[in-house]
XYZ file of C-alpha atoms in Angstrom:
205
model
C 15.170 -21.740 -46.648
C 13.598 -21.210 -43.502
C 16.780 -22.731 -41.741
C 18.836 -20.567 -42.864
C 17.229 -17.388 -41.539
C 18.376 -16.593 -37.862
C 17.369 -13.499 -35.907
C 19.695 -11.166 -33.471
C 19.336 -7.930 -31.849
C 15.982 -7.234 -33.873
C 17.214 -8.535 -37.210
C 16.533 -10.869 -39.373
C 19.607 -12.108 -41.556
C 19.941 -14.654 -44.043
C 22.914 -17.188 -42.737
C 26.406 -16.814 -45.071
C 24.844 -13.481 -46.931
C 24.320 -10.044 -46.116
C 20.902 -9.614 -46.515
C 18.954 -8.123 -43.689
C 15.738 -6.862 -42.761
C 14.410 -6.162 -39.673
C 11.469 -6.988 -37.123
C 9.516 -3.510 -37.740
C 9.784 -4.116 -41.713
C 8.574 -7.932 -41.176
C 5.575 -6.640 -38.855
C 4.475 -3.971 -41.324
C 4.688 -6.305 -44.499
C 2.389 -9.361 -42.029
C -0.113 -6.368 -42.019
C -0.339 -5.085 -45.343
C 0.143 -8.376 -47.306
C 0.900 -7.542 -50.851
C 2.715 -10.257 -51.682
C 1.842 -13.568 -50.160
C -0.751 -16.493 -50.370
C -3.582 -15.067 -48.288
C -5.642 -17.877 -49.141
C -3.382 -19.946 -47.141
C -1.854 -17.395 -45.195
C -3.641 -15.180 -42.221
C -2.377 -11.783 -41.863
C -0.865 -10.566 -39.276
C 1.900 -11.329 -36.847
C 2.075 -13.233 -33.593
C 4.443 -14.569 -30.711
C 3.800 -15.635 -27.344
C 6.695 -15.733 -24.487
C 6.965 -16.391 -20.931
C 9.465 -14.993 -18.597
C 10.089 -16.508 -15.095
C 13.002 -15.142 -13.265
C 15.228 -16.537 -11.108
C 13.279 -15.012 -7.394
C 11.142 -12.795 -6.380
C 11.539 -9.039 -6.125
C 10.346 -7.054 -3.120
C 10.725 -3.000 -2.904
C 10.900 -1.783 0.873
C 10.702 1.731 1.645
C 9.588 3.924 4.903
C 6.727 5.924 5.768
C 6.013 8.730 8.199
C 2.923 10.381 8.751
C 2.154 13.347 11.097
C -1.020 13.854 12.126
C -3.231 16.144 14.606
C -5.982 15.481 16.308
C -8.763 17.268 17.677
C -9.617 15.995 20.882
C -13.491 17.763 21.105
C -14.244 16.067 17.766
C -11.861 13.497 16.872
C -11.155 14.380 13.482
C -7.320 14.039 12.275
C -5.928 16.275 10.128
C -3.011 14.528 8.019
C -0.068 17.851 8.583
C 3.047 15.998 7.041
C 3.197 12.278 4.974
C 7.239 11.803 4.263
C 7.960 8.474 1.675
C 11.178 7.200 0.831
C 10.693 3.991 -2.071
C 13.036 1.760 -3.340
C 11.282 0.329 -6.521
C 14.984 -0.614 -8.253
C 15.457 1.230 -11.609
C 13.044 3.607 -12.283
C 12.357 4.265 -15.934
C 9.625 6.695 -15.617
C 9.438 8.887 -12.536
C 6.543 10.488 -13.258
C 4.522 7.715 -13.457
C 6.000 5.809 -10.437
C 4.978 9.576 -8.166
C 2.217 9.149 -9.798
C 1.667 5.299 -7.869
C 3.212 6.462 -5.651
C 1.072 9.497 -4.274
C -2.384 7.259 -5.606
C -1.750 4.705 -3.477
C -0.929 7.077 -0.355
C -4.329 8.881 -1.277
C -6.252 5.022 -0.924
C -4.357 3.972 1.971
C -5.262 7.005 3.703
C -8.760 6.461 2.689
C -8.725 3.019 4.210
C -6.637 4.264 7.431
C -9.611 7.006 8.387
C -12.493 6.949 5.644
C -13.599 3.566 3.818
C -15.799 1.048 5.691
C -18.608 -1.787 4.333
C -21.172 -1.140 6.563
C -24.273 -3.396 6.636
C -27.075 -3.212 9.101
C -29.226 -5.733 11.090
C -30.804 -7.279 8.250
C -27.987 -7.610 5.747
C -28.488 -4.531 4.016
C -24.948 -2.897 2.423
C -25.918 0.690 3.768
C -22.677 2.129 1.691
C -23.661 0.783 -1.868
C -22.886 4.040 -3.748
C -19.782 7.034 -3.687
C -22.593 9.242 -1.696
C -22.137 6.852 1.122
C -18.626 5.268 1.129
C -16.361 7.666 2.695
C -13.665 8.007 -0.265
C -10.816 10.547 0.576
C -11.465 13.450 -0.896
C -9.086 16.452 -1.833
C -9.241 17.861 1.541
C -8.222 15.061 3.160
C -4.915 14.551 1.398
C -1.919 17.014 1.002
C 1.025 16.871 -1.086
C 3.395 14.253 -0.137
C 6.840 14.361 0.611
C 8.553 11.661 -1.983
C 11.911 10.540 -2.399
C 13.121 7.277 -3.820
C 16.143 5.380 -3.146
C 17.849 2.779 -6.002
C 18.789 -0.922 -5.332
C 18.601 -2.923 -8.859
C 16.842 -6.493 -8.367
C 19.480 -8.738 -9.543
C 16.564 -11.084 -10.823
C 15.032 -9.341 -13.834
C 17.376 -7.700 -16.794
C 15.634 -4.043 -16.245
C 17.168 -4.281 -12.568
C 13.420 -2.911 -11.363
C 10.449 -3.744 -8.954
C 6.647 -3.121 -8.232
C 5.357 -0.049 -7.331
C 1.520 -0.198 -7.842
C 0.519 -1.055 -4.498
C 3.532 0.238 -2.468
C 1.654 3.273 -1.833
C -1.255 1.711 -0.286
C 1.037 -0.766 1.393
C 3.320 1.630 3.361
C 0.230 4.233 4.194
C -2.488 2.735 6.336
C -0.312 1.681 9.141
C 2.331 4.744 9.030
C -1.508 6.682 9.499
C -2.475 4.451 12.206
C 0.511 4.525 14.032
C 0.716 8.256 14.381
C -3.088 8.268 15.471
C -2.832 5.622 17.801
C 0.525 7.902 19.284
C -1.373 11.227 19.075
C -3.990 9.969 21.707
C -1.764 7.633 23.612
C -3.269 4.310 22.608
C -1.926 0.642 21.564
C -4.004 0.214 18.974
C -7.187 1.565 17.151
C -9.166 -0.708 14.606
C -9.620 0.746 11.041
C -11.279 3.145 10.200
C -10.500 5.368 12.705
C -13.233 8.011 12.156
C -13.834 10.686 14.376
C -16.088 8.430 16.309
C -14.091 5.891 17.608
C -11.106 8.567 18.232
C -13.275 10.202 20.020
C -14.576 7.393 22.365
C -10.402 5.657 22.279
C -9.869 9.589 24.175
C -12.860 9.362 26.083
C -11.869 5.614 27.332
C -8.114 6.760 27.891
C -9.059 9.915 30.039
C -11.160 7.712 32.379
């Protein structure tokens, strides 16, 4: 009887007996159905769940970007980009350096690079890869990473998000060390070579 079946730590067990079988064998026999009704029965298995935990979860980390500038041009060459992460457990390392060194690589891109530029008449002028400035090899290095551990107490794997930390943490650690570099408050983004150029020009006068 179907009461009588309950299920525990991916087993299903027949209440007062010792008969068992488990989740893997009942998911292989819903998809090669020898041996039930399939004019009544669909194959196939299917369960939906929701999970809402208790809070939020927020990783925190720091950034540090060294950069030089060339005041006759002002291009900036990224020298040294240092990250420490705390994502909470980390199950696969490779793949969170792996976010973790992407998202550095786009938030560079939008720090010095990427812009939607339109002209007088509405035209997008940077419609294609040919003219959107996206970081290329040479304007990335390889980053110093390090991570740090603090479980989240509000999911049971103890971890947090890391696709967009990367990204995050980047644009304004890049910023900031432009903005010091050429003794300025602020400098809107992107800062290309133009505007560094003309932020040095300003500050000399």
């Amino acid at each position: 009887d179907e009461g009588d079946i309950e299920f525990s730590d991916g087993n299903f067990t027949v209440s007062g007996t010792d008969k068992v079988t488990t989740i893997a064998e009942v998911a292989f026999a819903a998809y090669v159905p020898h041996n039930y009704p399939l004019e009544t029965v669909e194959p196939g298995l299917e369960e939906s769940a929701f999970y809402d935990p208790s809070n939020f979860n927020f990783p925190f980390g720091a950034y540090i970007c060294e950069v030089e500038i060339d005041a006759e041009t002002g291009t900036t060459e990224i020298v040294k980009f240092t990250v420490v992460d705390d994502v909470g457990n980390i199950i696969n390392p490779m793949i969170v350096d792996g976010q973790v060194h992407g998202g550095v690589t786009h938030g560079i891109g939008q720090a010095l690079h990427e812009a939607v530029v339109y002209d007088d008449a509405g035209q997008l002028l940077t419609g294609s890869p040919l003219d959107y400035a996206l970081p290329r090899a040479d304007d990335v290095l390889n980053f110093d990473t390090e991570n740090t551990v603090t479980p989240c107490p509000h999911n049971p794997l103890g971890v947090k998000g890391v696709g967009e930390i990367g990204a995050i943490g980047a644009p304004p650690a890049v910023i900031s060390a432009v903005a010091n570099a050429i003794g300025v408050r602020h400098i809107e983004m992107p800062a290309t070579p133009q505007k560094i150029w003309r932020a040095i020009q300003d500050n000399a006068a």
